[in-house]
Structure formats: structure tokens, C-alpha cells
Amino acid sequence: MYGRFDIGGVGAPPLQGLRTLSTTFLQAEMLAKSTRIQRSNWSLWPLSTKQLQYAALDAWVGRAVFDELGRRNPETFSPDAARALVAKQRTMEDLVERQQMRKMYKLQLKEQLAVLHDETTSQNVRDAAQASIQKIRKNKRRYPEDGCLFFNKQTLLVK
């Protein structure tokens, strides 16, 4: 799941890493971060000192990049603009529910496709699976992926 305001969407797809954003907007090289720490288990409590350092560096650089974006284009990136964007976002509970629903529909779809492609299945069962697949796809469309905010380069380069 992405952050509530993912600055990785700045610039236009594909997502940019924080290292690239810090170089682009702060003219500063970000310190190297350990992939091992990045992929470590962040659900264990308490976090290790290395995990805390990693998170602090991400938070500090992310804030610095956001501040620079606000300086360049306050209409889009001021604290008030950011609050307005976050206020329009879905709640975390809604995001989790939507993610669970997408996962459930994906699993149901996979199961029905397996039935549909099983050569030992009768035609009646295949027809039922096909109808089920259509219903699942229709229901799944109600829960599209929650994407990141993207800004074009013109927006960012305003001085």
C-alpha cells in the first residue's frame, strides 16, 4: 500500500524513487540505504535502530523534497494544498477494505478461470463458470486500484 501522499508520483509515471527526487529537487545525493533493511520485517516491534534510521532518513528527505516543491509551486504543493488533497482521499479503513475486496475477486476469478479451462468439466459447469466470471469482473470494477497522484513536469518547474 502506498503512503497517504506518495511523492514518488511526482514528475509523471513511472514512479520516481526518493533518491532521484532528492537529486532532482534538492541537488543533493541521498545517502545509500540498505536493501536488506528495506526488505526487513517492519511489523516486528520494536523496530531495530537501523530500521528507525532508515525511516527517519526517508521522512526527512521526503519532507525536504515536498518543501522544495511547495517553494516552486505553492498552489499545488503548499501545506494547505496537501491537506486538501489528503482530505479528499479515502480513509485507511476504506483503502484496506478495497484492497481486500480486490484480492477476494482476484481469487474468485482465478478459481472460475481454472474451472473454465478444465477439459474434464461439463459444458453446463463451464457455462456457469463463464457467467460467474462476468459477474466477478463487473463487481471487481467497483474497486479499481487506488493510484498515486501524478503531476506533470510543467507543474513542477514553475519557479
Short mmCIF file of C-alpha atoms in Angstrom, two decimals:
data_model
loop_
_atom_site.label_atom_id
_atom_site.label_comp_id
_atom_site.label_asym_id
_atom_site.label_seq_id
_atom_site.Cartn_x
_atom_site.Cartn_y
_atom_site.Cartn_z
CA MET A 1 0.00 0.00 0.00
CA TYR A 2 1.30 3.47 -0.83
CA GLY A 3 1.65 6.34 1.60
CA ARG A 4 -1.17 8.78 2.11
CA PHE A 5 0.63 11.31 -0.08
CA ASP A 6 3.20 9.48 -2.18
CA ILE A 7 5.66 11.96 -3.64
CA GLY A 8 7.02 9.14 -5.80
CA GLY A 9 4.23 10.08 -8.25
CA VAL A 10 5.83 13.47 -8.84
CA GLY A 11 7.14 14.06 -12.34
CA ALA A 12 4.91 11.59 -14.20
CA PRO A 13 4.93 7.83 -14.44
CA PRO A 14 6.92 5.75 -13.81
CA LEU A 15 7.23 6.36 -10.08
CA GLN A 16 10.45 8.07 -9.08
CA GLY A 17 12.49 6.92 -6.11
CA LEU A 18 13.29 9.26 -3.26
CA ARG A 19 16.95 9.23 -4.28
CA THR A 20 16.06 10.57 -7.76
CA LEU A 21 13.70 13.17 -6.31
CA SER A 22 16.32 14.40 -3.84
CA THR A 23 18.88 14.72 -6.64
CA THR A 24 16.40 16.47 -8.93
CA PHE A 25 14.83 18.90 -6.47
CA LEU A 26 17.43 19.30 -3.74
CA GLN A 27 20.58 18.88 -5.84
CA ALA A 28 21.72 16.55 -3.08
CA GLU A 29 22.76 12.92 -3.21
CA MET A 30 20.79 10.85 -0.75
CA LEU A 31 22.78 8.51 1.45
CA ALA A 32 22.73 4.89 0.34
CA LYS A 33 20.02 2.86 2.05
CA SER A 34 20.33 -0.84 2.71
CA THR A 35 18.05 -3.08 0.64
CA ARG A 36 18.33 -5.60 3.46
CA ILE A 37 16.82 -3.08 5.89
CA GLN A 38 14.20 -2.03 3.33
CA ARG A 39 13.03 -5.63 2.99
CA SER A 40 13.27 -6.50 6.67
CA ASN A 41 10.21 -7.29 8.76
CA TRP A 42 8.72 -3.92 9.68
CA SER A 43 5.83 -5.50 11.59
CA LEU A 44 8.09 -6.73 14.42
CA TRP A 45 8.14 -4.49 17.47
CA PRO A 46 10.25 -2.74 18.49
CA LEU A 47 11.90 -1.66 15.25
CA SER A 48 15.65 -2.03 15.10
CA THR A 49 17.94 1.00 15.26
CA LYS A 50 18.76 0.50 11.55
CA GLN A 51 15.04 0.46 10.66
CA LEU A 52 14.45 3.64 12.66
CA GLN A 53 17.38 5.35 10.92
CA TYR A 54 16.07 4.22 7.53
CA ALA A 55 12.57 5.54 8.30
CA ALA A 56 13.92 8.83 9.66
CA LEU A 57 16.03 9.40 6.53
CA ASP A 58 13.03 8.69 4.29
CA ALA A 59 10.83 11.04 6.30
CA TRP A 60 13.38 13.84 6.40
CA VAL A 61 14.26 13.70 2.69
CA GLY A 62 10.60 13.29 1.70
CA ARG A 63 9.67 16.37 3.68
CA ALA A 64 12.59 18.35 2.22
CA VAL A 65 11.53 17.41 -1.33
CA PHE A 66 7.93 18.37 -0.55
CA ASP A 67 9.05 21.72 0.89
CA GLU A 68 11.03 22.43 -2.29
CA LEU A 69 8.04 21.51 -4.42
CA GLY A 70 5.96 23.92 -2.32
CA ARG A 71 8.51 26.67 -2.91
CA ARG A 72 8.38 26.06 -6.68
CA ASN A 73 4.62 25.73 -6.96
CA PRO A 74 2.71 26.71 -3.82
CA GLU A 75 -0.72 26.35 -5.45
CA THR A 76 -0.15 22.63 -5.86
CA PHE A 77 2.29 21.74 -3.08
CA SER A 78 1.68 24.11 -0.16
CA PRO A 79 0.78 22.56 3.20
CA ASP A 80 -2.80 23.76 2.68
CA ALA A 81 -2.95 22.17 -0.79
CA ALA A 82 -1.56 18.92 0.63
CA ARG A 83 -4.15 18.94 3.43
CA ALA A 84 -6.90 19.48 0.86
CA LEU A 85 -5.63 16.52 -1.20
CA VAL A 86 -5.41 14.26 1.84
CA ALA A 87 -8.88 15.34 2.98
CA LYS A 88 -10.27 14.12 -0.36
CA GLN A 89 -8.54 10.74 -0.07
CA ARG A 90 -10.19 7.60 1.13
CA THR A 91 -9.81 6.62 4.75
CA MET A 92 -7.24 3.96 5.60
CA GLU A 93 -10.10 1.65 6.59
CA ASP A 94 -11.68 2.13 3.16
CA LEU A 95 -8.34 1.51 1.43
CA VAL A 96 -7.87 -1.73 3.37
CA GLU A 97 -11.42 -2.86 2.62
CA ARG A 98 -10.99 -2.09 -1.09
CA GLN A 99 -7.68 -3.97 -1.16
CA GLN A 100 -9.33 -6.99 0.49
CA MET A 101 -12.22 -6.90 -1.96
CA ARG A 102 -9.85 -6.75 -4.96
CA LYS A 103 -7.91 -9.68 -3.54
CA MET A 104 -11.11 -11.69 -2.98
CA TYR A 105 -12.37 -11.01 -6.52
CA LYS A 106 -8.98 -11.88 -7.97
CA LEU A 107 -9.02 -15.23 -6.16
CA GLN A 108 -12.60 -15.94 -7.25
CA LEU A 109 -11.70 -15.07 -10.83
CA LYS A 110 -8.69 -17.38 -10.74
CA GLU A 111 -10.85 -20.24 -9.42
CA GLN A 112 -13.53 -19.77 -12.07
CA LEU A 113 -10.96 -19.49 -14.87
CA ALA A 114 -9.47 -22.79 -13.73
CA VAL A 115 -12.93 -24.39 -13.96
CA LEU A 116 -13.48 -22.84 -17.37
CA HIS A 117 -10.20 -24.22 -18.74
CA ASP A 118 -10.52 -27.67 -17.17
CA GLU A 119 -11.21 -30.03 -20.09
CA THR A 120 -12.85 -32.58 -17.79
CA THR A 121 -15.56 -30.10 -16.77
CA SER A 122 -19.01 -30.45 -18.32
CA GLN A 123 -20.36 -27.76 -20.63
CA ASN A 124 -23.06 -26.79 -18.12
CA VAL A 125 -20.43 -26.17 -15.42
CA ARG A 126 -18.30 -24.21 -17.91
CA ASP A 127 -21.29 -22.05 -18.84
CA ALA A 128 -21.94 -21.38 -15.15
CA ALA A 129 -18.26 -20.51 -14.66
CA GLN A 130 -18.40 -18.11 -17.63
CA ALA A 131 -21.44 -16.37 -16.15
CA SER A 132 -19.72 -16.22 -12.78
CA ILE A 133 -16.60 -14.71 -14.37
CA GLN A 134 -18.68 -11.94 -15.93
CA LYS A 135 -20.28 -11.14 -12.54
CA ILE A 136 -16.90 -11.16 -10.78
CA ARG A 137 -15.37 -8.82 -13.37
CA LYS A 138 -18.35 -6.47 -13.07
CA ASN A 139 -18.07 -6.41 -9.27
CA LYS A 140 -14.30 -6.04 -9.38
CA ARG A 141 -14.64 -2.85 -11.46
CA ARG A 142 -16.25 -1.20 -8.44
CA TYR A 143 -12.90 -1.49 -6.65
CA PRO A 144 -10.24 -0.11 -9.01
CA GLU A 145 -6.65 0.20 -7.83
CA ASP A 146 -6.02 3.24 -5.68
CA GLY A 147 -3.25 5.03 -7.52
CA CYS A 148 -0.80 7.75 -6.66
CA LEU A 149 -1.06 11.40 -7.52
CA PHE A 150 0.86 12.35 -10.64
CA PHE A 151 1.97 15.83 -11.58
CA ASN A 152 3.35 16.83 -14.95
CA LYS A 153 6.76 18.44 -15.34
CA GLN A 154 5.20 21.81 -16.21
CA THR A 155 3.54 21.88 -12.78
CA LEU A 156 6.84 21.14 -11.06
CA LEU A 157 9.10 23.52 -12.88
CA VAL A 158 7.22 26.69 -12.03
CA LYS A 159 9.71 28.87 -10.11
#
